[in-house]
PDB file of C-alpha atoms and ligand atoms in Angstrom:
ATOM      1  CA  MET I   1      -3.125  47.438   6.617  1.00  0.00           C
ATOM      2  CA  ILE I   2      -3.502  47.908   2.828  1.00  0.00           C
ATOM      3  CA  GLU I   3      -5.601  50.891   1.724  1.00  0.00           C
ATOM      4  CA  THR I   4      -8.544  49.961  -0.546  1.00  0.00           C
ATOM      5  CA  GLN I   5      -7.050  51.905  -3.473  1.00  0.00           C
ATOM      6  CA  ASN I   6      -3.925  49.737  -3.359  1.00  0.00           C
ATOM      7  CA  LEU I   7      -5.834  46.449  -3.563  1.00  0.00           C
ATOM      8  CA  PRO I   8      -5.827  44.564  -6.885  1.00  0.00           C
ATOM      9  CA  ILE I   9      -8.561  44.617  -9.522  1.00  0.00           C
ATOM     10  CA  ALA I  10      -9.948  41.105 -10.119  1.00  0.00           C
ATOM     11  CA  LEU I  11     -10.625  39.810 -13.641  1.00  0.00           C
ATOM     12  CA  PHE I  12     -12.224  36.475 -14.370  1.00  0.00           C
ATOM     13  CA  ASP I  13     -13.082  34.300 -17.339  1.00  0.00           C
ATOM     14  CA  SER I  14     -13.581  30.623 -18.058  1.00  0.00           C
ATOM     15  CA  GLY I  15     -10.052  30.425 -19.523  1.00  0.00           C
ATOM     16  CA  VAL I  16      -7.523  32.357 -21.587  1.00  0.00           C
ATOM     17  CA  GLY I  17     -10.144  34.627 -23.217  1.00  0.00           C
ATOM     18  CA  GLY I  18      -9.938  37.181 -20.425  1.00  0.00           C
ATOM     19  CA  LEU I  19      -6.251  37.688 -21.205  1.00  0.00           C
ATOM     20  CA  SER I  20      -7.409  39.955 -24.038  1.00  0.00           C
ATOM     21  CA  VAL I  21      -9.055  42.101 -21.336  1.00  0.00           C
ATOM     22  CA  LEU I  22      -5.987  41.794 -19.111  1.00  0.00           C
ATOM     23  CA  ARG I  23      -3.795  43.154 -21.915  1.00  0.00           C
ATOM     24  CA  ALA I  24      -6.181  46.087 -22.435  1.00  0.00           C
ATOM     25  CA  ILE I  25      -6.031  46.811 -18.677  1.00  0.00           C
ATOM     26  CA  TYR I  26      -2.210  46.654 -18.728  1.00  0.00           C
ATOM     27  CA  ARG I  27      -2.216  49.254 -21.534  1.00  0.00           C
ATOM     28  CA  GLN I  28      -4.847  51.497 -19.929  1.00  0.00           C
ATOM     29  CA  MET I  29      -3.800  51.216 -16.275  1.00  0.00           C
ATOM     30  CA  PRO I  30      -0.223  49.909 -15.979  1.00  0.00           C
ATOM     31  CA  GLN I  31      -0.102  51.090 -12.366  1.00  0.00           C
ATOM     32  CA  GLU I  32      -2.834  48.694 -11.153  1.00  0.00           C
ATOM     33  CA  SER I  33      -2.267  45.295  -9.497  1.00  0.00           C
ATOM     34  CA  ILE I  34      -4.374  42.474 -10.958  1.00  0.00           C
ATOM     35  CA  LEU I  35      -5.731  39.126  -9.799  1.00  0.00           C
ATOM     36  CA  TYR I  36      -6.710  36.991 -12.813  1.00  0.00           C
ATOM     37  CA  PHE I  37      -8.905  33.942 -12.277  1.00  0.00           C
ATOM     38  CA  ALA I  38      -9.713  31.371 -14.989  1.00  0.00           C
ATOM     39  CA  ASP I  39     -12.300  28.686 -14.268  1.00  0.00           C
ATOM     40  CA  THR I  40     -10.536  26.252 -16.595  1.00  0.00           C
ATOM     41  CA  ALA I  41     -11.859  23.157 -14.825  1.00  0.00           C
ATOM     42  CA  ARG I  42     -15.367  24.048 -16.031  1.00  0.00           C
ATOM     43  CA  LEU I  43     -14.886  25.667 -19.443  1.00  0.00           C
ATOM     44  CA  PRO I  44     -16.500  26.273 -21.829  1.00  0.00           C
ATOM     45  CA  TYR I  45     -19.203  28.395 -20.224  1.00  0.00           C
ATOM     46  CA  GLY I  46     -20.872  29.313 -23.502  1.00  0.00           C
ATOM     47  CA  THR I  47     -22.756  26.060 -24.001  1.00  0.00           C
ATOM     48  CA  ARG I  48     -24.098  25.907 -20.437  1.00  0.00           C
ATOM     49  CA  SER I  49     -27.508  26.883 -19.104  1.00  0.00           C
ATOM     50  CA  PRO I  50     -28.175  30.362 -17.669  1.00  0.00           C
ATOM     51  CA  GLU I  51     -28.689  28.823 -14.181  1.00  0.00           C
ATOM     52  CA  THR I  52     -25.340  27.035 -14.260  1.00  0.00           C
ATOM     53  CA  ILE I  53     -23.506  30.146 -15.450  1.00  0.00           C
ATOM     54  CA  LEU I  54     -25.064  32.205 -12.649  1.00  0.00           C
ATOM     55  CA  GLN I  55     -24.088  29.554 -10.095  1.00  0.00           C
ATOM     56  CA  PHE I  56     -20.466  29.464 -11.348  1.00  0.00           C
ATOM     57  CA  VAL I  57     -20.260  33.263 -11.258  1.00  0.00           C
ATOM     58  CA  ARG I  58     -21.583  33.342  -7.694  1.00  0.00           C
ATOM     59  CA  GLU I  59     -18.942  30.805  -6.644  1.00  0.00           C
ATOM     60  CA  ILE I  60     -16.235  32.896  -8.273  1.00  0.00           C
ATOM     61  CA  MET I  61     -17.589  36.076  -6.660  1.00  0.00           C
ATOM     62  CA  ASP I  62     -17.692  34.356  -3.240  1.00  0.00           C
ATOM     63  CA  TRP I  63     -14.034  33.406  -3.609  1.00  0.00           C
ATOM     64  CA  LEU I  64     -12.959  36.795  -4.973  1.00  0.00           C
ATOM     65  CA  SER I  65     -14.717  38.504  -2.062  1.00  0.00           C
ATOM     66  CA  THR I  66     -12.307  36.713   0.285  1.00  0.00           C
ATOM     67  CA  GLN I  67      -9.215  37.754  -1.689  1.00  0.00           C
ATOM     68  CA  GLY I  68      -9.139  41.485  -0.939  1.00  0.00           C
ATOM     69  CA  VAL I  69      -9.929  43.118  -4.296  1.00  0.00           C
ATOM     70  CA  LYS I  70     -11.315  46.607  -4.949  1.00  0.00           C
ATOM     71  CA  MET I  71     -13.222  45.917  -8.180  1.00  0.00           C
ATOM     72  CA  VAL I  72     -14.293  42.915 -10.265  1.00  0.00           C
ATOM     73  CA  ILE I  73     -14.219  42.948 -14.062  1.00  0.00           C
ATOM     74  CA  MET I  74     -16.102  40.135 -15.740  1.00  0.00           C
ATOM     75  CA  ALA I  75     -13.623  39.430 -18.533  1.00  0.00           C
ATOM     76  CA  CYS I  76     -16.228  37.039 -19.938  1.00  0.00           C
ATOM     77  CA  ASN I  77     -19.165  38.074 -22.114  1.00  0.00           C
ATOM     78  CA  THR I  78     -21.156  34.975 -21.216  1.00  0.00           C
ATOM     79  CA  SER I  79     -20.971  35.836 -17.500  1.00  0.00           C
ATOM     80  CA  SER I  80     -21.659  39.514 -18.237  1.00  0.00           C
ATOM     81  CA  ALA I  81     -24.742  38.601 -20.297  1.00  0.00           C
ATOM     82  CA  LEU I  82     -26.179  36.044 -17.876  1.00  0.00           C
ATOM     83  CA  ALA I  83     -25.061  37.030 -14.388  1.00  0.00           C
ATOM     84  CA  LEU I  84     -23.977  40.672 -14.115  1.00  0.00           C
ATOM     85  CA  GLU I  85     -27.322  42.093 -13.086  1.00  0.00           C
ATOM     86  CA  ALA I  86     -27.962  39.442 -10.431  1.00  0.00           C
ATOM     87  CA  VAL I  87     -24.550  39.533  -8.760  1.00  0.00           C
ATOM     88  CA  ARG I  88     -24.283  43.324  -8.782  1.00  0.00           C
ATOM     89  CA  ALA I  89     -27.091  43.390  -6.259  1.00  0.00           C
ATOM     90  CA  GLU I  90     -25.501  40.646  -4.139  1.00  0.00           C
ATOM     91  CA  TYR I  91     -21.919  41.834  -3.566  1.00  0.00           C
ATOM     92  CA  ASP I  92     -20.563  44.975  -2.021  1.00  0.00           C
ATOM     93  CA  LEU I  93     -17.968  45.551  -4.756  1.00  0.00           C
ATOM     94  CA  PRO I  94     -18.035  47.482  -8.025  1.00  0.00           C
ATOM     95  CA  ILE I  95     -18.591  44.852 -10.771  1.00  0.00           C
ATOM     96  CA  LEU I  96     -18.164  45.684 -14.463  1.00  0.00           C
ATOM     97  CA  GLY I  97     -19.372  43.698 -17.480  1.00  0.00           C
ATOM     98  CA  LEU I  98     -18.523  43.830 -21.174  1.00  0.00           C
ATOM     99  CA  ILE I  99     -21.898  44.124 -22.893  1.00  0.00           C
ATOM    100  CA  LEU I 100     -22.723  47.801 -22.410  1.00  0.00           C
ATOM    101  CA  PRO I 101     -19.206  49.115 -23.146  1.00  0.00           C
ATOM    102  CA  GLY I 102     -19.107  46.883 -26.253  1.00  0.00           C
ATOM    103  CA  ALA I 103     -22.563  47.942 -27.457  1.00  0.00           C
ATOM    104  CA  ARG I 104     -21.756  51.649 -26.948  1.00  0.00           C
ATOM    105  CA  ALA I 105     -18.511  51.366 -28.896  1.00  0.00           C
ATOM    106  CA  ALA I 106     -20.234  49.517 -31.764  1.00  0.00           C
ATOM    107  CA  VAL I 107     -23.079  52.000 -32.124  1.00  0.00           C
ATOM    108  CA  LYS I 108     -20.503  54.801 -32.501  1.00  0.00           C
ATOM    109  CA  GLN I 109     -18.998  52.934 -35.466  1.00  0.00           C
ATOM    110  CA  GLY I 110     -21.863  51.525 -37.525  1.00  0.00           C
ATOM    111  CA  LYS I 111     -25.521  50.905 -38.304  1.00  0.00           C
ATOM    112  CA  ASN I 112     -25.370  47.274 -39.448  1.00  0.00           C
ATOM    113  CA  ILE I 113     -23.733  45.384 -36.634  1.00  0.00           C
ATOM    114  CA  GLY I 114     -22.695  41.735 -36.464  1.00  0.00           C
ATOM    115  CA  VAL I 115     -22.050  39.991 -33.153  1.00  0.00           C
ATOM    116  CA  ILE I 116     -20.085  36.767 -32.848  1.00  0.00           C
ATOM    117  CA  ALA I 117     -20.461  35.213 -29.408  1.00  0.00           C
ATOM    118  CA  THR I 118     -21.005  31.997 -27.485  1.00  0.00           C
ATOM    119  CA  PRO I 119     -24.387  30.262 -27.893  1.00  0.00           C
ATOM    120  CA  ALA I 120     -25.363  31.326 -24.344  1.00  0.00           C
ATOM    121  CA  THR I 121     -24.581  34.990 -25.019  1.00  0.00           C
ATOM    122  CA  VAL I 122     -26.485  34.922 -28.317  1.00  0.00           C
ATOM    123  CA  ALA I 123     -29.474  33.199 -26.676  1.00  0.00           C
ATOM    124  CA  SER I 124     -29.539  35.850 -23.932  1.00  0.00           C
ATOM    125  CA  ASN I 125     -29.943  38.590 -26.587  1.00  0.00           C
ATOM    126  CA  ALA I 126     -27.895  40.851 -24.317  1.00  0.00           C
ATOM    127  CA  TYR I 127     -25.996  42.563 -27.141  1.00  0.00           C
ATOM    128  CA  PHE I 128     -29.103  42.846 -29.303  1.00  0.00           C
ATOM    129  CA  GLN I 129     -31.031  44.576 -26.517  1.00  0.00           C
ATOM    130  CA  ALA I 130     -28.158  46.816 -25.418  1.00  0.00           C
ATOM    131  CA  ILE I 131     -27.556  48.029 -28.988  1.00  0.00           C
ATOM    132  CA  LYS I 132     -31.260  48.560 -29.719  1.00  0.00           C
ATOM    133  CA  GLU I 133     -31.680  50.519 -26.492  1.00  0.00           C
ATOM    134  CA  ILE I 134     -28.934  52.904 -27.543  1.00  0.00           C
ATOM    135  CA  ASP I 135     -30.119  53.206 -31.153  1.00  0.00           C
ATOM    136  CA  SER I 136     -33.288  51.403 -32.217  1.00  0.00           C
ATOM    137  CA  THR I 137     -32.573  52.078 -35.909  1.00  0.00           C
ATOM    138  CA  THR I 138     -29.415  49.947 -35.869  1.00  0.00           C
ATOM    139  CA  ARG I 139     -29.607  46.470 -37.395  1.00  0.00           C
ATOM    140  CA  VAL I 140     -28.085  43.630 -35.376  1.00  0.00           C
ATOM    141  CA  TRP I 141     -27.112  40.145 -36.566  1.00  0.00           C
ATOM    142  CA  GLN I 142     -25.868  37.538 -34.093  1.00  0.00           C
ATOM    143  CA  VAL I 143     -24.001  34.296 -34.742  1.00  0.00           C
ATOM    144  CA  GLY I 144     -23.238  31.690 -32.060  1.00  0.00           C
ATOM    145  CA  CYS I 145     -19.762  30.183 -32.482  1.00  0.00           C
ATOM    146  CA  PRO I 146     -19.643  27.058 -30.274  1.00  0.00           C
ATOM    147  CA  GLU I 147     -16.441  25.680 -31.804  1.00  0.00           C
ATOM    148  CA  PHE I 148     -14.191  28.691 -31.260  1.00  0.00           C
ATOM    149  CA  VAL I 149     -13.515  28.408 -27.505  1.00  0.00           C
ATOM    150  CA  PRO I 150     -12.535  24.697 -27.570  1.00  0.00           C
ATOM    151  CA  LEU I 151     -10.287  25.385 -30.596  1.00  0.00           C
ATOM    152  CA  ILE I 152      -8.556  28.306 -28.831  1.00  0.00           C
ATOM    153  CA  GLU I 153      -8.194  26.491 -25.507  1.00  0.00           C
ATOM    154  CA  GLY I 154      -6.812  23.510 -27.450  1.00  0.00           C
ATOM    155  CA  ASN I 155      -4.245  25.869 -29.060  1.00  0.00           C
ATOM    156  CA  HIS I 156      -5.489  25.266 -32.611  1.00  0.00           C
ATOM    157  CA  ILE I 157      -5.366  28.961 -33.424  1.00  0.00           C
ATOM    158  CA  HIS I 158      -3.483  28.623 -36.688  1.00  0.00           C
ATOM    159  CA  SER I 159      -4.969  25.365 -38.012  1.00  0.00           C
ATOM    160  CA  ALA I 160      -6.683  25.037 -41.390  1.00  0.00           C
ATOM    161  CA  TYR I 161      -9.753  23.630 -39.633  1.00  0.00           C
ATOM    162  CA  THR I 162     -10.091  26.754 -37.452  1.00  0.00           C
ATOM    163  CA  ARG I 163     -10.005  28.877 -40.601  1.00  0.00           C
ATOM    164  CA  GLN I 164     -12.786  26.771 -42.169  1.00  0.00           C
ATOM    165  CA  VAL I 165     -14.907  27.121 -39.039  1.00  0.00           C
ATOM    166  CA  ALA I 166     -14.327  30.895 -38.949  1.00  0.00           C
ATOM    167  CA  GLN I 167     -15.292  31.170 -42.602  1.00  0.00           C
ATOM    168  CA  LYS I 168     -18.516  29.278 -41.883  1.00  0.00           C
ATOM    169  CA  TYR I 169     -19.436  31.532 -38.935  1.00  0.00           C
ATOM    170  CA  LEU I 170     -18.605  34.777 -40.730  1.00  0.00           C
ATOM    171  CA  ASN I 171     -20.235  33.961 -44.091  1.00  0.00           C
ATOM    172  CA  SER I 172     -23.759  34.797 -42.982  1.00  0.00           C
ATOM    173  CA  LEU I 173     -22.626  38.125 -41.496  1.00  0.00           C
ATOM    174  CA  ILE I 174     -20.653  39.020 -44.611  1.00  0.00           C
ATOM    175  CA  SER I 175     -23.731  38.299 -46.744  1.00  0.00           C
ATOM    176  CA  LYS I 176     -25.689  40.753 -44.551  1.00  0.00           C
ATOM    177  CA  ARG I 177     -23.066  43.391 -45.444  1.00  0.00           C
ATOM    178  CA  ILE I 178     -22.277  44.256 -41.838  1.00  0.00           C
ATOM    179  CA  ASP I 179     -20.218  47.433 -41.359  1.00  0.00           C
ATOM    180  CA  THR I 180     -19.184  46.578 -37.776  1.00  0.00           C
ATOM    181  CA  LEU I 181     -18.347  43.337 -35.956  1.00  0.00           C
ATOM    182  CA  ILE I 182     -18.293  42.903 -32.178  1.00  0.00           C
ATOM    183  CA  TYR I 183     -16.060  40.253 -30.629  1.00  0.00           C
ATOM    184  CA  GLY I 184     -18.827  39.110 -28.279  1.00  0.00           C
ATOM    185  CA  CYS I 185     -16.531  36.613 -26.541  1.00  0.00           C
ATOM    186  CA  THR I 186     -13.175  37.564 -25.070  1.00  0.00           C
ATOM    187  CA  HIS I 187     -11.526  34.476 -26.541  1.00  0.00           C
ATOM    188  CA  TYR I 188     -12.121  35.658 -30.109  1.00  0.00           C
ATOM    189  CA  ARG I 189      -9.488  38.395 -30.006  1.00  0.00           C
ATOM    190  CA  HIS I 190      -6.988  35.516 -30.043  1.00  0.00           C
ATOM    191  CA  LEU I 191      -8.263  34.670 -33.541  1.00  0.00           C
ATOM    192  CA  GLU I 192      -7.908  38.196 -34.867  1.00  0.00           C
ATOM    193  CA  GLY I 193      -5.395  37.118 -37.549  1.00  0.00           C
ATOM    194  CA  VAL I 194      -7.787  34.646 -39.147  1.00  0.00           C
ATOM    195  CA  LEU I 195     -10.899  36.804 -38.630  1.00  0.00           C
ATOM    196  CA  HIS I 196      -9.254  39.859 -40.214  1.00  0.00           C
ATOM    197  CA  SER I 197      -8.170  37.815 -43.207  1.00  0.00           C
ATOM    198  CA  ILE I 198     -11.758  36.650 -43.867  1.00  0.00           C
ATOM    199  CA  LEU I 199     -13.668  39.896 -43.236  1.00  0.00           C
ATOM    200  CA  PRO I 200     -13.894  42.641 -45.853  1.00  0.00           C
ATOM    201  CA  PRO I 201     -11.388  45.364 -44.865  1.00  0.00           C
ATOM    202  CA  SER I 202     -14.194  47.926 -44.567  1.00  0.00           C
ATOM    203  CA  VAL I 203     -15.683  46.177 -41.486  1.00  0.00           C
ATOM    204  CA  ASN I 204     -14.936  47.954 -38.180  1.00  0.00           C
ATOM    205  CA  ILE I 205     -13.890  45.532 -35.468  1.00  0.00           C
ATOM    206  CA  ILE I 206     -15.043  46.234 -31.931  1.00  0.00           C
ATOM    207  CA  ASP I 207     -13.246  44.521 -29.093  1.00  0.00           C
ATOM    208  CA  PRO I 208     -15.208  45.373 -25.917  1.00  0.00           C
ATOM    209  CA  ALA I 209     -12.012  44.702 -23.938  1.00  0.00           C
ATOM    210  CA  GLU I 210     -10.713  48.114 -24.986  1.00  0.00           C
ATOM    211  CA  SER I 211     -13.908  49.870 -23.871  1.00  0.00           C
ATOM    212  CA  ILE I 212     -14.145  48.085 -20.526  1.00  0.00           C
ATOM    213  CA  ALA I 213     -10.567  49.076 -19.681  1.00  0.00           C
ATOM    214  CA  ILE I 214     -11.476  52.742 -20.250  1.00  0.00           C
ATOM    215  CA  ALA I 215     -14.722  52.345 -18.267  1.00  0.00           C
ATOM    216  CA  ALA I 216     -12.866  50.682 -15.378  1.00  0.00           C
ATOM    217  CA  GLU I 217     -10.320  53.483 -15.187  1.00  0.00           C
ATOM    218  CA  ARG I 218     -13.077  56.107 -15.169  1.00  0.00           C
ATOM    219  CA  GLU I 219     -14.920  54.257 -12.402  1.00  0.00           C
ATOM    220  CA  LEU I 220     -11.788  53.978 -10.244  1.00  0.00           C
ATOM    221  CA  ARG I 221     -11.045  57.662 -10.739  1.00  0.00           C
ATOM    222  CA  LEU I 222     -14.594  58.639  -9.754  1.00  0.00           C
ATOM    223  CA  MET I 223     -14.421  56.479  -6.645  1.00  0.00           C
ATOM    224  CA  GLY I 224     -10.943  57.755  -5.720  1.00  0.00           C
ATOM    225  CA  LEU I 225      -9.636  54.189  -5.962  1.00  0.00           C
ATOM    226  CA  LYS I 226      -6.728  54.456  -8.396  1.00  0.00           C
ATOM    227  CA  ASN I 227      -3.586  52.774  -7.119  1.00  0.00           C
ATOM    228  CA  ASN I 228      -0.966  55.249  -5.913  1.00  0.00           C
ATOM    229  CA  LYS I 229       1.751  52.676  -5.138  1.00  0.00           C
ATOM    230  CA  LEU I 230       3.867  50.399  -7.342  1.00  0.00           C
ATOM    231  CA  PRO I 231       1.758  47.539  -8.771  1.00  0.00           C
ATOM    232  CA  LEU I 232       2.294  43.992  -7.543  1.00  0.00           C
ATOM    233  CA  PRO I 233       3.030  41.235 -10.087  1.00  0.00           C
ATOM    234  CA  THR I 234      -0.235  39.859 -11.547  1.00  0.00           C
ATOM    235  CA  ARG I 235      -1.532  36.901  -9.577  1.00  0.00           C
ATOM    236  CA  PHE I 236      -2.859  34.128 -11.865  1.00  0.00           C
ATOM    237  CA  CYS I 237      -5.224  31.531 -10.392  1.00  0.00           C
ATOM    238  CA  VAL I 238      -7.051  28.667 -12.124  1.00  0.00           C
ATOM    239  CA  SER I 239      -9.443  25.903 -11.125  1.00  0.00           C
ATOM    240  CA  GLY I 240      -7.903  23.392 -13.584  1.00  0.00           C
ATOM    241  CA  SER I 241      -4.317  22.608 -14.561  1.00  0.00           C
ATOM    242  CA  ALA I 242      -1.856  25.373 -13.647  1.00  0.00           C
ATOM    243  CA  GLU I 243       0.799  23.977 -16.031  1.00  0.00           C
ATOM    244  CA  GLN I 244      -1.580  23.904 -19.001  1.00  0.00           C
ATOM    245  CA  PHE I 245      -2.709  27.495 -18.411  1.00  0.00           C
ATOM    246  CA  ALA I 246       0.884  28.733 -18.041  1.00  0.00           C
ATOM    247  CA  GLU I 247       1.912  26.960 -21.245  1.00  0.00           C
ATOM    248  CA  LEU I 248      -1.026  28.230 -23.332  1.00  0.00           C
ATOM    249  CA  SER I 249      -1.140  31.780 -22.028  1.00  0.00           C
ATOM    250  CA  GLN I 250       2.466  32.795 -22.596  1.00  0.00           C
ATOM    251  CA  GLN I 251       1.858  33.461 -26.322  1.00  0.00           C
ATOM    252  CA  TRP I 252      -0.474  36.336 -25.355  1.00  0.00           C
ATOM    253  CA  LEU I 253       1.291  37.474 -22.199  1.00  0.00           C
ATOM    254  CA  GLY I 254       4.816  37.468 -23.573  1.00  0.00           C
ATOM    255  CA  PHE I 255       6.062  35.762 -20.401  1.00  0.00           C
ATOM    256  CA  CYS I 256       5.462  32.454 -18.626  1.00  0.00           C
ATOM    257  CA  PRO I 257       3.196  33.214 -15.649  1.00  0.00           C
ATOM    258  CA  ARG I 258       3.398  31.608 -12.226  1.00  0.00           C
ATOM    259  CA  VAL I 259      -0.047  30.025 -11.838  1.00  0.00           C
ATOM    260  CA  GLU I 260      -1.794  28.882  -8.640  1.00  0.00           C
ATOM    261  CA  LYS I 261      -4.448  26.197  -8.653  1.00  0.00           C
ATOM    262  CA  ILE I 262      -7.309  27.019  -6.333  1.00  0.00           C
ATOM    263  CA  HIS I 263     -10.415  25.075  -5.261  1.00  0.00           C
ATOM    264  CA  LEU I 264     -13.476  27.261  -5.513  1.00  0.00           C
ATOM    265  CA  ARG I 265     -15.987  25.086  -3.731  1.00  0.00           C
ATOM    266  CA  GLU I 266     -13.498  23.816  -1.175  1.00  0.00           C
ATOM    267  CA  SER I 267     -12.490  27.346  -0.302  1.00  0.00           C
ATOM    268  CA  SER I 268     -16.084  28.265   0.498  1.00  0.00           C
ATOM    269  CA  MET I 269     -16.418  25.020   2.469  1.00  0.00           C
ATOM    270  CA  ILE I 270     -13.255  25.844   4.454  1.00  0.00           C
ATOM    271  CA  GLU I 271     -14.746  29.219   5.218  1.00  0.00           C
ATOM    272  CA  MET I 272     -18.001  27.661   6.389  1.00  0.00           C
ATOM    273  CA  THR I 273     -16.052  25.263   8.599  1.00  0.00           C
ATOM    274  CA  LEU I 274     -14.037  28.147  10.052  1.00  0.00           C
ATOM    275  CA  LYS I 275     -17.161  30.173  10.667  1.00  0.00           C
ATOM    276  CA  SER I 276     -18.959  27.308  12.378  1.00  0.00           C
ATOM    277  CA  SER I 277     -15.912  26.525  14.528  1.00  0.00           C
ATOM    278  CA  GLU I 278     -15.856  30.192  15.535  1.00  0.00           C
ATOM    279  CA  GLY I 279     -19.524  29.836  16.471  1.00  0.00           C
ATOM    280  CA  VAL I 280     -20.611  32.428  13.893  1.00  0.00           C
TER     281      VAL I 280
HETATM  282  N1  DGL S   1     -14.555  34.050 -22.865  1.00  0.00           N
HETATM  283  C1  DGL S   1     -15.894  33.905 -22.449  1.00  0.00           C
HETATM  284  C2  DGL S   1     -16.820  34.882 -23.108  1.00  0.00           C
HETATM  285  O1  DGL S   1     -16.400  36.015 -23.317  1.00  0.00           O
HETATM  286  C3  DGL S   1     -16.413  32.499 -22.213  1.00  0.00           C
HETATM  287  C4  DGL S   1     -16.209  31.527 -23.287  1.00  0.00           C
HETATM  288  C5  DGL S   1     -16.657  30.121 -22.888  1.00  0.00           C
HETATM  289  O2  DGL S   1     -16.152  29.590 -21.886  1.00  0.00           O
HETATM  290  O3  DGL S   1     -17.497  29.569 -23.594  1.00  0.00           O
HETATM  291  O4  DGL S   1     -17.951  34.617 -23.390  1.00  0.00           O
END
C-alpha cells in the first residue's frame, strides 16, 4: 500500500506548454514523482468556450482521480482561469492554478503590467481581476495571442513568421511602456528567445510556472505530503499521438520520454461499466 505522500503530483495542460511548469517542478522539488497529462487530441484550449473548457477539465480530473495522485497542478492558464474555482469544490484533492501565483509575482515587480495569454484567458479577465485585487493602482494590459499555441505545437518556434507574429502581439504592450510582462499561457515560455529579443531589456518577465512550483512545495509541506522516498520516473500520458508528443517534447525535456496514449472518455465509460456490473 503506497502512502499518500509517496503518490505522484499530477500536472496537466492541452499540450507541451505544461512542460515549462514540469521543468520548474523538477528544479523546485526533484524528489517528487510526477504524472504529466497533455490533452493533445483537443488542443488548443484557448479558442474554446468557457463551458467546453470546464467540461474538458472535469474529464481530466475524473481520470486523474482514478490514477492515485496526491495533488493536481493545472499547468494551463486557460484551465486555471476558467475551471479552477468550479473543480476545486468538486474533487477531494488539492488543486493549484497559475493565475494567483502569477499575479502575486507580477505585482511585486511592477506597476504597469502586460499579460499575453490565450483569447479565452484574456476574455475571462482572470489576471486583470487577480492583479487589481492585490493592488488596485496597478495598470494592466492584456493581449490575446491565438496564433502562438498552434505555432509552438507545430514546432515553428524559430521561424521568421513566428517572430513577425510575436512582434505584432507585443507592439501594443511596448507602446504602453509596460515594466512587467506575464507569460499568461504556459506554452509561451517556449518562445522566450524570440520574446526576449523583441521586448525592451528593462521589462521584467514573469513566468507563473516558477511561482506555482514554490506554492506547490509550500502546500505539500503544510499538508505533510512531501515525498520521502526516491521519485519514480515521470509518467507521460496524452490523448492524441504519443509519437508526436515524444518527438516535440524532447527539446525541452532533454530526453525522449516514453509516452502512453490514454482515452479519457473511454476510461470513464469503462469505470461506469465496471460499477454497474458490480451493482454499484
Ligand atoms: N498552455 C495552456 C495555457 O496556459 C493552453 C493553451 C491552449 O491550448 O490554447 O493557457
